[in-house]
Backbone as CSV, one residue per row, in Angstrom:
resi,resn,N_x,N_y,N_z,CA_x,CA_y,CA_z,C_x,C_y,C_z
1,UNK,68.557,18.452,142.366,69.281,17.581,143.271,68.467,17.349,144.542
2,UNK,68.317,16.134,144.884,68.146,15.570,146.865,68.240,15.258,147.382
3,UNK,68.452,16.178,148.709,69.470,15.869,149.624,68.505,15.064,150.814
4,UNK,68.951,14.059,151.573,68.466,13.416,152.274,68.895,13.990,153.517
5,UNK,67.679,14.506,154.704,68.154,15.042,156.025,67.681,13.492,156.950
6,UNK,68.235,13.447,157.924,68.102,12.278,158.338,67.481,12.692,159.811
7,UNK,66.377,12.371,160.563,65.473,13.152,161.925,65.742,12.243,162.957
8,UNK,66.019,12.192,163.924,65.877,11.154,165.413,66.437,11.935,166.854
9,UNK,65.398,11.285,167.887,65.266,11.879,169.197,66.431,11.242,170.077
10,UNK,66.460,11.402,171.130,67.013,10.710,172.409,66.353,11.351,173.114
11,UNK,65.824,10.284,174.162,65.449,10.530,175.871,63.663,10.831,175.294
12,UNK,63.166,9.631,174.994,61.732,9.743,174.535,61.188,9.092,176.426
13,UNK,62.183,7.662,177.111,61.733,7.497,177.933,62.351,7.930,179.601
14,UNK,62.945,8.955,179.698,63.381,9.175,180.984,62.398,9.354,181.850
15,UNK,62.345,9.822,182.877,61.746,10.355,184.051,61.985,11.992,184.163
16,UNK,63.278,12.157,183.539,63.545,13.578,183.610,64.361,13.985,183.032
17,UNK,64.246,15.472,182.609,65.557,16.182,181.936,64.206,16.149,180.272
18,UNK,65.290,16.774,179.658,64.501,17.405,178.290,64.747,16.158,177.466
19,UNK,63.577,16.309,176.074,63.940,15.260,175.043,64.804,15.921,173.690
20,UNK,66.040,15.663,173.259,66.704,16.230,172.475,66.154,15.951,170.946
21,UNK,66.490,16.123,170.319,66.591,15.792,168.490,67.720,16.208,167.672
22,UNK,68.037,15.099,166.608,69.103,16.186,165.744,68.594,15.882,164.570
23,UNK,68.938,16.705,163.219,68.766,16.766,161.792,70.102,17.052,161.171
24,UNK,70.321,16.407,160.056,71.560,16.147,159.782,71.675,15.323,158.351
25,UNK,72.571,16.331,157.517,72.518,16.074,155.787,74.189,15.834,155.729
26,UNK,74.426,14.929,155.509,75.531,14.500,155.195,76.353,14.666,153.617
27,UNK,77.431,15.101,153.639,78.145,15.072,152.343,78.842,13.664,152.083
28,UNK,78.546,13.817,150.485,79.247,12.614,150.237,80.460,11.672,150.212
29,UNK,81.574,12.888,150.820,82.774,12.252,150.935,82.383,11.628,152.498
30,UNK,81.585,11.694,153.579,81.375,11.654,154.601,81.711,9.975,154.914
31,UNK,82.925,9.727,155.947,83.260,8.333,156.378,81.949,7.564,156.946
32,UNK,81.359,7.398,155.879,79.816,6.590,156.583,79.959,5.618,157.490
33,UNK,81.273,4.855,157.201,81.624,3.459,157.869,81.957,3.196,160.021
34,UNK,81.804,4.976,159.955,82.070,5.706,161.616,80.683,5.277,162.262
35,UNK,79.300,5.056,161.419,78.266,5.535,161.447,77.822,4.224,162.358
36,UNK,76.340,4.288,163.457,76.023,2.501,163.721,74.306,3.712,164.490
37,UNK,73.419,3.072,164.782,72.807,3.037,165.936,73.332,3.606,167.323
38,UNK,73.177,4.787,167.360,73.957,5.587,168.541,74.134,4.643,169.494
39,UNK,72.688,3.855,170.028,72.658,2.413,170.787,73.351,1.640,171.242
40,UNK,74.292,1.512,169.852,74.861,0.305,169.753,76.274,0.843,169.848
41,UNK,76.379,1.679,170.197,78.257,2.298,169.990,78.290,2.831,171.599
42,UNK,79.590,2.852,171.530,80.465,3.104,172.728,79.720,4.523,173.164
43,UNK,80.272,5.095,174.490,80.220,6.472,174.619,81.457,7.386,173.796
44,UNK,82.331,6.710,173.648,83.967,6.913,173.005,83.626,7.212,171.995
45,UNK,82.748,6.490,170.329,82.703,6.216,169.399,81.498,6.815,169.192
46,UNK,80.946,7.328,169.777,79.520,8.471,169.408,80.241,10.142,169.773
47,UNK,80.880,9.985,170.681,81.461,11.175,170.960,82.679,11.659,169.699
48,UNK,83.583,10.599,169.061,84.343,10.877,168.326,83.235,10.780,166.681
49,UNK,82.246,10.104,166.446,81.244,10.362,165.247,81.087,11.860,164.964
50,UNK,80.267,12.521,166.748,79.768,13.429,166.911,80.684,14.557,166.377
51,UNK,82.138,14.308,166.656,82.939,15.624,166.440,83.264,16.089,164.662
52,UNK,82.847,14.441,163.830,83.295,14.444,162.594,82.175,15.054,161.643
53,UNK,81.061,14.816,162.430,79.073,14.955,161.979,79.180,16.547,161.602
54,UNK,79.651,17.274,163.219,79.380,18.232,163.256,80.537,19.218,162.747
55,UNK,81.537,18.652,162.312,82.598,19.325,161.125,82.200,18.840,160.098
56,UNK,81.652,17.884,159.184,81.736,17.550,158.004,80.118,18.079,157.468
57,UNK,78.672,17.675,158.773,77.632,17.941,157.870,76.960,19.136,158.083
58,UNK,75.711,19.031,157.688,74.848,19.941,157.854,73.632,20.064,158.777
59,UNK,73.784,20.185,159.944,73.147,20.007,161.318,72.692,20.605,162.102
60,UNK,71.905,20.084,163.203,71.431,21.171,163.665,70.911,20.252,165.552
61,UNK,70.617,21.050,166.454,70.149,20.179,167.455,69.436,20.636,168.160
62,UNK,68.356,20.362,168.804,67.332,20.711,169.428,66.779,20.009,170.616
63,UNK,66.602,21.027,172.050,65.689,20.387,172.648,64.317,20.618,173.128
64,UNK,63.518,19.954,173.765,62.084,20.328,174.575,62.311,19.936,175.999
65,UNK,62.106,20.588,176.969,62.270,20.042,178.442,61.143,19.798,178.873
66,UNK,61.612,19.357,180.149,60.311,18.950,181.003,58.671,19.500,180.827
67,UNK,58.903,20.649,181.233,57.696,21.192,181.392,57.042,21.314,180.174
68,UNK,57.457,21.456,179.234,56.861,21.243,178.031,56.256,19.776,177.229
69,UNK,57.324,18.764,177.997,56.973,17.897,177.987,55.670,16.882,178.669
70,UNK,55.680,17.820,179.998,54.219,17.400,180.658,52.998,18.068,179.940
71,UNK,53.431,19.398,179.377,52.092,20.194,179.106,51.752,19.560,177.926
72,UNK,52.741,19.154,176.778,52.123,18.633,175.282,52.188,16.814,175.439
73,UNK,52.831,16.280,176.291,52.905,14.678,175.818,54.360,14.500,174.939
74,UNK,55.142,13.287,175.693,55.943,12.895,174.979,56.174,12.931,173.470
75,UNK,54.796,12.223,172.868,55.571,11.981,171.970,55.269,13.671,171.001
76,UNK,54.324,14.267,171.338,54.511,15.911,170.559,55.775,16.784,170.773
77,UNK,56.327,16.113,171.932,57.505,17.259,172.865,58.604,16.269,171.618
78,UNK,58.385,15.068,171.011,59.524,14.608,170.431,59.401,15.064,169.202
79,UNK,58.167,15.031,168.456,57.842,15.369,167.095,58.467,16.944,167.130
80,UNK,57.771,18.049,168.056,58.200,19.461,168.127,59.822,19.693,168.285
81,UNK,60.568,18.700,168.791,62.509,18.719,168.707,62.609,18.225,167.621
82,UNK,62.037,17.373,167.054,62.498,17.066,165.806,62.340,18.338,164.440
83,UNK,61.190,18.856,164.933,60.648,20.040,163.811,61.537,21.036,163.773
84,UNK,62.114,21.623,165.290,62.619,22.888,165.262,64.143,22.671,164.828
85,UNK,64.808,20.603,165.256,66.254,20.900,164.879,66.033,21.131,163.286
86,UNK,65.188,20.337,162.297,64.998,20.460,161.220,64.978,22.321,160.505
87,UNK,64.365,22.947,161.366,64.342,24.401,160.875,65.520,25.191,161.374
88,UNK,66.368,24.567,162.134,67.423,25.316,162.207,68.427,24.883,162.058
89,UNK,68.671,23.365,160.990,69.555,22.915,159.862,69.099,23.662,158.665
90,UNK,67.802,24.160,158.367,67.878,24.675,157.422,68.212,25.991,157.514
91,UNK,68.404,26.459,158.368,68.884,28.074,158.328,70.707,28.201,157.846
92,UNK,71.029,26.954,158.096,72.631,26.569,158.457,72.813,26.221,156.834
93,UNK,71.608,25.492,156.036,71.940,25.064,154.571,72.674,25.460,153.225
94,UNK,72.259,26.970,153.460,72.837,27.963,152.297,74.337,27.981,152.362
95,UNK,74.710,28.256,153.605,76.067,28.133,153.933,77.201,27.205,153.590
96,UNK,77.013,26.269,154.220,76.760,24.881,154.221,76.881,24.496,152.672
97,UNK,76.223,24.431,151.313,76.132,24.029,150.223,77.178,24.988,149.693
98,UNK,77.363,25.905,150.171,78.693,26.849,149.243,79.679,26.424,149.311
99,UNK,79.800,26.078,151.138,81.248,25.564,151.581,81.999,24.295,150.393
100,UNK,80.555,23.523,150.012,80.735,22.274,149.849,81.000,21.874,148.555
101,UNK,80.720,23.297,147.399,80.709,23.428,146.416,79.477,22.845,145.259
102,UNK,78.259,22.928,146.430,77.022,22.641,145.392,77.136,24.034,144.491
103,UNK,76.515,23.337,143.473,75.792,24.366,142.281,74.524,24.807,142.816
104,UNK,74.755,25.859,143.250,73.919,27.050,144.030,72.770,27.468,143.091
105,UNK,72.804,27.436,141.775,71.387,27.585,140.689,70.989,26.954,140.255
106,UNK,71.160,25.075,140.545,70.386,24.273,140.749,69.060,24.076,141.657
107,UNK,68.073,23.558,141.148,66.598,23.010,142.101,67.588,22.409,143.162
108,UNK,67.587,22.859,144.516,67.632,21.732,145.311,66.364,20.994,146.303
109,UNK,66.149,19.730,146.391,64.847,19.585,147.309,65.624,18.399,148.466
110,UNK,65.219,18.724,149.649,65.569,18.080,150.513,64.245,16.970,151.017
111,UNK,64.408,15.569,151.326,63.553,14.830,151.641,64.394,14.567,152.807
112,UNK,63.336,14.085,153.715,63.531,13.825,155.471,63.184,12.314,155.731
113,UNK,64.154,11.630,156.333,63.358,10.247,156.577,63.593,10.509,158.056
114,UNK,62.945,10.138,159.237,62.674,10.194,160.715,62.305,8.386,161.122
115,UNK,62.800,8.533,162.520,63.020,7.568,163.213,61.724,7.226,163.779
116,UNK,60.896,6.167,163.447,59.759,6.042,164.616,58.691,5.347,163.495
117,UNK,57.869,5.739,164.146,56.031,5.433,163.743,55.374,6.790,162.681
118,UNK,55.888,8.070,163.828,54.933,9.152,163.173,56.269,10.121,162.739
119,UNK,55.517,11.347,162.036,56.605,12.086,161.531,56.414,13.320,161.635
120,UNK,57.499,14.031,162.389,57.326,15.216,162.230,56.722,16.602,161.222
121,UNK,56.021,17.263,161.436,55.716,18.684,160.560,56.507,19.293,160.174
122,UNK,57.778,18.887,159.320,58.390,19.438,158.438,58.338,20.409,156.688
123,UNK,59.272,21.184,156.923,58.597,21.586,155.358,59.524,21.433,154.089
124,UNK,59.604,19.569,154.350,59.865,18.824,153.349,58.975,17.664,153.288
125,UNK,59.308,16.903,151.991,58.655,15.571,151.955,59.409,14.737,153.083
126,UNK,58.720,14.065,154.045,59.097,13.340,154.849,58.571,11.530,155.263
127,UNK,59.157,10.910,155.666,58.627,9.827,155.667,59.636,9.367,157.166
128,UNK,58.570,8.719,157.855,58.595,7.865,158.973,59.303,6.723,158.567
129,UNK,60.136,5.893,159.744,60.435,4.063,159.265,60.898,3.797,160.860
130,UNK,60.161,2.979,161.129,60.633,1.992,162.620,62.314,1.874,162.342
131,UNK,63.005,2.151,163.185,64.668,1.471,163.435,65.327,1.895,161.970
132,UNK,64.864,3.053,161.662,65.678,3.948,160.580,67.290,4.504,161.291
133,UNK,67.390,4.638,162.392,68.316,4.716,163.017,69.223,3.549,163.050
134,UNK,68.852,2.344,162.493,69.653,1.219,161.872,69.690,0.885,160.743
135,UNK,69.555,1.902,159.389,69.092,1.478,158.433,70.228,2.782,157.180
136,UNK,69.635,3.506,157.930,70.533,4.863,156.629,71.001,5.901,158.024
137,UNK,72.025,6.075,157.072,73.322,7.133,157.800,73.322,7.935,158.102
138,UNK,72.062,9.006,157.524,71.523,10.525,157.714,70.880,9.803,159.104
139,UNK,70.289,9.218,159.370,69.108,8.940,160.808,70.337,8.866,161.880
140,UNK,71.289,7.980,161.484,72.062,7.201,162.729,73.104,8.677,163.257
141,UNK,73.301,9.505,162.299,73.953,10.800,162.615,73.107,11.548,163.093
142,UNK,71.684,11.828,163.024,70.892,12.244,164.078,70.794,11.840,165.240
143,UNK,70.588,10.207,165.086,71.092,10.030,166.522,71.720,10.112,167.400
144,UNK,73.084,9.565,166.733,74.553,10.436,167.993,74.560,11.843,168.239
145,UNK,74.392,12.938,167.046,73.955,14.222,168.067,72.959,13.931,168.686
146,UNK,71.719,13.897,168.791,70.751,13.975,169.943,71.279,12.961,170.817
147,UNK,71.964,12.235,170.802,72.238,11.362,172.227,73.103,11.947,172.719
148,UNK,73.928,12.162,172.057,75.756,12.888,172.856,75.255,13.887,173.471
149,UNK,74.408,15.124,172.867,73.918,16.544,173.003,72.970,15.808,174.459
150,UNK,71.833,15.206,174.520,71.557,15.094,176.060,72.308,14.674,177.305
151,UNK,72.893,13.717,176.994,74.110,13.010,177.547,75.065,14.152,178.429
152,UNK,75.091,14.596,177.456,76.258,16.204,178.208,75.707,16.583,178.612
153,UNK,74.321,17.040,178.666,73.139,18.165,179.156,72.556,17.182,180.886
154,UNK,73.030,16.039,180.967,72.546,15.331,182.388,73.461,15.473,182.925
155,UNK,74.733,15.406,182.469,75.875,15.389,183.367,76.128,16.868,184.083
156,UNK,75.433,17.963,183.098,75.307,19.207,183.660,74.280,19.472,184.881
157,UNK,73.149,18.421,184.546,72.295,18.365,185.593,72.398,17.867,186.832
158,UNK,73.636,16.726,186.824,74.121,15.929,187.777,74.657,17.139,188.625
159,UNK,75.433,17.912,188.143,76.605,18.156,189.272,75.694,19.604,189.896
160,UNK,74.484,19.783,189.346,73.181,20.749,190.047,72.238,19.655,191.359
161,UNK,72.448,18.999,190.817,71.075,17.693,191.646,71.942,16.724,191.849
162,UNK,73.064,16.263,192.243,73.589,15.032,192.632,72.959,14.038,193.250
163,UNK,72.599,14.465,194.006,71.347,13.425,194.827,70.827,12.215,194.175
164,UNK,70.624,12.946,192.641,69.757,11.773,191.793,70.173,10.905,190.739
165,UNK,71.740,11.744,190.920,72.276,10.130,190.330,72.282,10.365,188.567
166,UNK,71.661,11.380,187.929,72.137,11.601,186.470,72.972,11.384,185.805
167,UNK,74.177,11.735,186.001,75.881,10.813,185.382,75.651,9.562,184.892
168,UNK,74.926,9.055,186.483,75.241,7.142,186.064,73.530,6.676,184.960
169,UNK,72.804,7.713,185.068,71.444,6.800,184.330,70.796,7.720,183.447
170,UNK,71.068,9.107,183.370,70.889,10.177,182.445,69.047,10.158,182.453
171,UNK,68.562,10.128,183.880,67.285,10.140,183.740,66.012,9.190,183.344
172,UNK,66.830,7.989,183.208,66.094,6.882,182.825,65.541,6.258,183.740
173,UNK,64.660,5.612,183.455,63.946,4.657,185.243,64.788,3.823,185.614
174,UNK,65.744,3.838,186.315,66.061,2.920,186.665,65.912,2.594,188.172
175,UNK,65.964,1.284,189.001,65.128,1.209,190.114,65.513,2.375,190.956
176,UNK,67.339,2.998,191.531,68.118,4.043,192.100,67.005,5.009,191.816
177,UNK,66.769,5.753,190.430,66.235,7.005,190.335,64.570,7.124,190.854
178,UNK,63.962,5.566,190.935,62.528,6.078,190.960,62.671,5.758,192.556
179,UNK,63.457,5.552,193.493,63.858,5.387,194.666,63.965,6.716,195.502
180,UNK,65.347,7.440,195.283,65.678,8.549,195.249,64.470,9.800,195.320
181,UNK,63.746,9.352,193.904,62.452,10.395,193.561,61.495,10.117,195.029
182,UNK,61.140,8.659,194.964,60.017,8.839,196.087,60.464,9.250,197.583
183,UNK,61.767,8.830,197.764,62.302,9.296,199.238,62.068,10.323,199.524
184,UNK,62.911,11.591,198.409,63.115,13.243,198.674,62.090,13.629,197.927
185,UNK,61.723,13.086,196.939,60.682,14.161,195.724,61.766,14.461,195.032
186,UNK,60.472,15.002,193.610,61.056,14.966,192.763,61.983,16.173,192.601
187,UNK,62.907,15.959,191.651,63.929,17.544,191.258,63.409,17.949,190.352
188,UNK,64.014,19.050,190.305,63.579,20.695,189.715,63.070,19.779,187.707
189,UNK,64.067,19.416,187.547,63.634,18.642,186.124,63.004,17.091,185.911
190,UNK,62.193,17.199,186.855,61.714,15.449,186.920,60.664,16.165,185.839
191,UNK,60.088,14.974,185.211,59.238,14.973,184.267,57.754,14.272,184.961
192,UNK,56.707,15.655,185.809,55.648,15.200,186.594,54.386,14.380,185.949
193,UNK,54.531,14.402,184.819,53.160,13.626,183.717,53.853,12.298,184.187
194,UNK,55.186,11.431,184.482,55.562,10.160,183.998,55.241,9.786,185.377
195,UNK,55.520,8.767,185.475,55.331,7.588,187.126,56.775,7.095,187.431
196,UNK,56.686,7.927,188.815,57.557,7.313,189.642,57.694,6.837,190.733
């Protein structure tokens, strides 16, 4: 049997705060029709996905912060969240397939499709696709966890650093944050490799 894990980031372009990832194998009774481009859905309707993802599949979420992010480069700090949520959906798998009533002495092989250009060092067959996060249901459920999962993680940062306005832009350039940055300097989680 194979099971399709589905890989994608959030927060590849902020200014600050960590880059998340989720991995995520969906069962087949799973209401796919909840599913869109984290993008493209409400905050309401990723948050209520998120609660069904993470009761119904097999998941996992991961981040890399700042400083790690200056020392390796974006896009390794995204490939490396994508790798580790992947290894710690699979720790969750065994479980997970009992609950669900796989045949446990069956071959199972899991293949990975990921969001982007390049593809993470996984230890499955994996394959890359531009806007896979609009395409199949395993990706777009990676996405809403890694978006929801940072999303919550700025608003935690907000009410540490108010100053900079996280709530309303979750670290993204927007003109307020690269304003803010040059007035006072940067905060404790600005991301110092980017331009502000």
């Amino acid at each position: 049997m194979i099971l399709t894990c589905g890989l994608d980031e959030a927060g590849r372009g902020p200014l600050a705060g960590p880059v998340s990832a989720g991995a995520v194998i969906l069962p087949r009774n799973f209401p796919f029709e909840i599913l869109n481009d984290s993008k493209k859905m409400t905050e309401k309707k990723r948050e209520a996905a998120e609660k069904l993802i993470k009761e119904k599949s097999c998941w996992a979420v991961s981040f890399v912060d700042e400083k790690k992010i200056d020392e390796i480069n974006i896009l390794q700090a995204s490939m490396l969240a994508m790798k580790n949520a992947y290894d710690e959906m699979l720790k969750k798998l065994p479980l997970w397939l009992e609950e669900n009533g796989f045949n446990l002495s069956e071959k199972i092989e899991i293949n990975a499709i990921a969001d982007g250009t390049k593809c993470p060092e996984v230890s499955c067959v994996v394959r890359c696709e531009p806007k896979a996060d609009g395409k199949y249901c395993e990706v777009m459920a990676a996405s809403i966890l890694a978006k929801v999962a940072r999303d919550r993680l700025m608003l935690e940062y907000d009410k540490k650093y108010p100053e900079y306005g996280y709530a309303k832009h979750k670290g993204y350039p927007t003109r307020a944050h690269r304003e803010i940055c040059r007035k006072i300097g940067p905060s404790p989680i600005q991301r110092l490799s980017f331009k502000f």
